[in-house]
Coordinates of C-alpha atoms in Angstrom, one line a residue:
X1 CA -74.2 -137.4 -89.4
X2 CA -73.3 -134.1 -87.8
X3 CA -74.3 -131.7 -85.3
X4 CA -74.1 -127.9 -84.8
X5 CA -74.8 -125.4 -82.3
X6 CA -78.1 -123.2 -84.3
X7 CA -75.8 -120.3 -84.6
X8 CA -73.5 -123.4 -86.9
X9 CA -71.2 -123.8 -84.4
X10 CA -69.3 -126.9 -84.3
X11 CA -70.0 -129.7 -80.7
X12 CA -66.6 -131.0 -80.5
X13 CA -66.3 -133.7 -78.7
X14 CA -69.9 -133.8 -77.7
X15 CA -70.7 -137.5 -77.1
X16 CA -73.4 -139.2 -79.0
X17 CA -75.7 -142.4 -78.7
X18 CA -78.4 -143.3 -80.8
X19 CA -80.5 -146.1 -81.1
X20 CA -80.8 -148.3 -83.6
X21 CA -85.1 -150.1 -84.4
X22 CA -86.5 -151.5 -87.0
X23 CA -89.7 -153.0 -88.0
X24 CA -90.9 -154.7 -90.7
X25 CA -93.2 -152.6 -93.3
X26 CA -94.4 -152.4 -96.4
X27 CA -93.3 -151.2 -100.2
X28 CA -95.3 -151.9 -104.2
X29 CA -93.0 -149.7 -106.3
X30 CA -94.7 -146.9 -108.6
X31 CA -95.1 -148.9 -111.5
X32 CA -97.2 -152.1 -109.5
X33 CA -99.9 -149.8 -109.0
X34 CA -103.4 -151.4 -108.3
X35 CA -101.3 -155.1 -107.8
X36 CA -100.7 -157.5 -104.3
X37 CA -97.2 -157.5 -104.0
X38 CA -95.4 -159.1 -100.6
X39 CA -96.7 -160.7 -98.0
X40 CA -100.1 -159.0 -96.3
X41 CA -100.0 -156.2 -99.3
X42 CA -103.3 -157.1 -100.8
X43 CA -105.1 -154.8 -104.1
X44 CA -102.1 -153.2 -103.9
X45 CA -102.4 -152.0 -100.2
X46 CA -99.3 -149.4 -99.3
X47 CA -99.0 -150.0 -95.5
X48 CA -97.8 -146.9 -93.2
X49 CA -96.2 -146.1 -90.4
X50 CA -96.6 -144.3 -87.0
X51 CA -94.2 -143.8 -83.5
X52 CA -93.8 -147.7 -82.4
X53 CA -95.7 -149.2 -84.4
X54 CA -96.4 -150.5 -88.1
X55 CA -99.9 -151.0 -89.8
X56 CA -100.9 -153.6 -92.6
X57 CA -104.2 -154.9 -93.2
X58 CA -104.8 -156.8 -89.2
X59 CA -102.0 -157.1 -88.4
X60 CA -98.9 -155.4 -86.4
X61 CA -95.4 -154.9 -85.5
X62 CA -93.9 -153.5 -83.0
X63 CA -90.5 -151.2 -83.7
X64 CA -87.4 -154.7 -82.1
X65 CA -84.4 -152.5 -81.2
X66 CA -80.8 -154.0 -83.6
X67 CA -78.0 -151.6 -82.1
X68 CA -77.0 -149.2 -79.7
X69 CA -73.8 -147.4 -80.5
X70 CA -72.4 -144.6 -79.0
X71 CA -69.2 -142.7 -79.4
X72 CA -68.1 -138.6 -79.6
X73 CA -67.9 -136.1 -82.2
X74 CA -64.5 -134.9 -84.3
X75 CA -63.6 -130.8 -84.1
X76 CA -66.1 -130.5 -87.0
X77 CA -69.2 -131.8 -85.0
X78 CA -69.1 -134.9 -88.2
X79 CA -69.0 -138.8 -86.3
X80 CA -68.9 -141.6 -89.1
X81 CA -70.3 -144.7 -87.6
X82 CA -71.4 -148.1 -89.4
X83 CA -74.7 -150.3 -88.2
X84 CA -74.9 -154.4 -87.9
X85 CA -76.0 -156.4 -90.2
X86 CA -79.5 -155.8 -90.3
X87 CA -81.9 -158.7 -90.2
X88 CA -84.1 -159.4 -92.9
X89 CA -86.9 -161.2 -93.9
X90 CA -87.3 -162.2 -97.2
X91 CA -90.3 -159.9 -99.3
X92 CA -90.3 -158.0 -96.3
X93 CA -89.1 -154.6 -96.0
X94 CA -88.3 -153.4 -92.7
X95 CA -88.1 -149.7 -91.8
X96 CA -85.2 -148.7 -89.6
X97 CA -85.3 -145.5 -87.4
X98 CA -82.4 -144.3 -85.8
X99 CA -82.4 -141.9 -83.1
X100 CA -79.7 -140.3 -81.9
X101 CA -79.8 -137.9 -78.3
X102 CA -75.8 -135.7 -78.8
X103 CA -74.9 -133.9 -74.9
X104 CA -72.6 -130.6 -75.5
X105 CA -70.2 -129.8 -72.6
X106 CA -72.7 -128.3 -70.6
X107 CA -74.6 -131.3 -70.4
X108 CA -77.6 -130.1 -72.6
X109 CA -79.1 -132.9 -74.7
X110 CA -80.0 -132.6 -77.6
X111 CA -82.4 -134.9 -79.6
X112 CA -82.9 -136.3 -83.6
X113 CA -84.1 -139.8 -85.1
X114 CA -84.4 -140.4 -89.3
X115 CA -85.8 -143.3 -90.9
X116 CA -85.1 -144.8 -93.9
X117 CA -86.3 -148.3 -95.4
X118 CA -84.1 -151.6 -95.9
X119 CA -85.0 -153.4 -99.4
X120 CA -84.8 -157.0 -99.0
X121 CA -84.7 -157.2 -102.6
X122 CA -83.5 -155.5 -105.6
X123 CA -87.5 -156.2 -107.7
X124 CA -91.1 -156.7 -106.6
X125 CA -93.2 -158.7 -108.0
X126 CA -97.2 -158.6 -107.9
X127 CA -99.9 -160.2 -108.9
X128 CA -103.2 -158.9 -109.9
X129 CA -106.1 -161.7 -109.8
X130 CA -110.2 -161.1 -109.1
X131 CA -111.4 -161.3 -105.8
X132 CA -114.2 -163.9 -106.5
X133 CA -113.8 -166.8 -109.3
X134 CA -116.6 -168.5 -110.4
X135 CA -116.3 -172.0 -110.7
X136 CA -114.9 -174.0 -113.6
X137 CA -113.8 -170.6 -115.7
X138 CA -110.4 -170.4 -117.0
X139 CA -109.4 -167.0 -113.9
X140 CA -107.7 -164.6 -115.7
X141 CA -103.9 -163.9 -113.2
X142 CA -102.0 -161.0 -114.6
X143 CA -97.6 -160.9 -113.5
X144 CA -95.8 -157.7 -113.4
X145 CA -92.6 -156.6 -111.9
X146 CA -90.5 -153.4 -110.4
X147 CA -86.9 -152.4 -109.3
X148 CA -87.4 -150.7 -105.7
X149 CA -86.6 -148.0 -107.8
X150 CA -89.5 -148.2 -110.0
X151 CA -88.6 -149.3 -113.0
X152 CA -89.7 -151.9 -115.1
X153 CA -88.9 -155.6 -115.7
X154 CA -89.2 -157.6 -118.6

């Protein structure tokens, strides 16, 4: 991470606090549009994030604390950090949010946040089937696979 004053001057030796949280999320590669992918994502539904709740059809997950990190910025106003191994649930992506607070020499605190999607797998499989099926008739079921980078899998 990097912190600086609006003028561009670095914040050497500024104190940094990082709060890392996560919540179960959903993801469907664009190539699987119209397919059900993962748990709780019927018919290509894509969940969305709002503050501290990840929404799914009929359920929600609150942000869980994952790590609290602290340190000081270097002379150029930068700092590198490593996150601990993050817990994953097979088939369920997780949205990781990092909230940073930086205190300058005068005690002025500035905050910022960012997030990223943690993928538990390199591939996603989608299924498409009719919502209702007639008794004693064949049911067409289609499967399709793609990577999290939206590339098709054979």
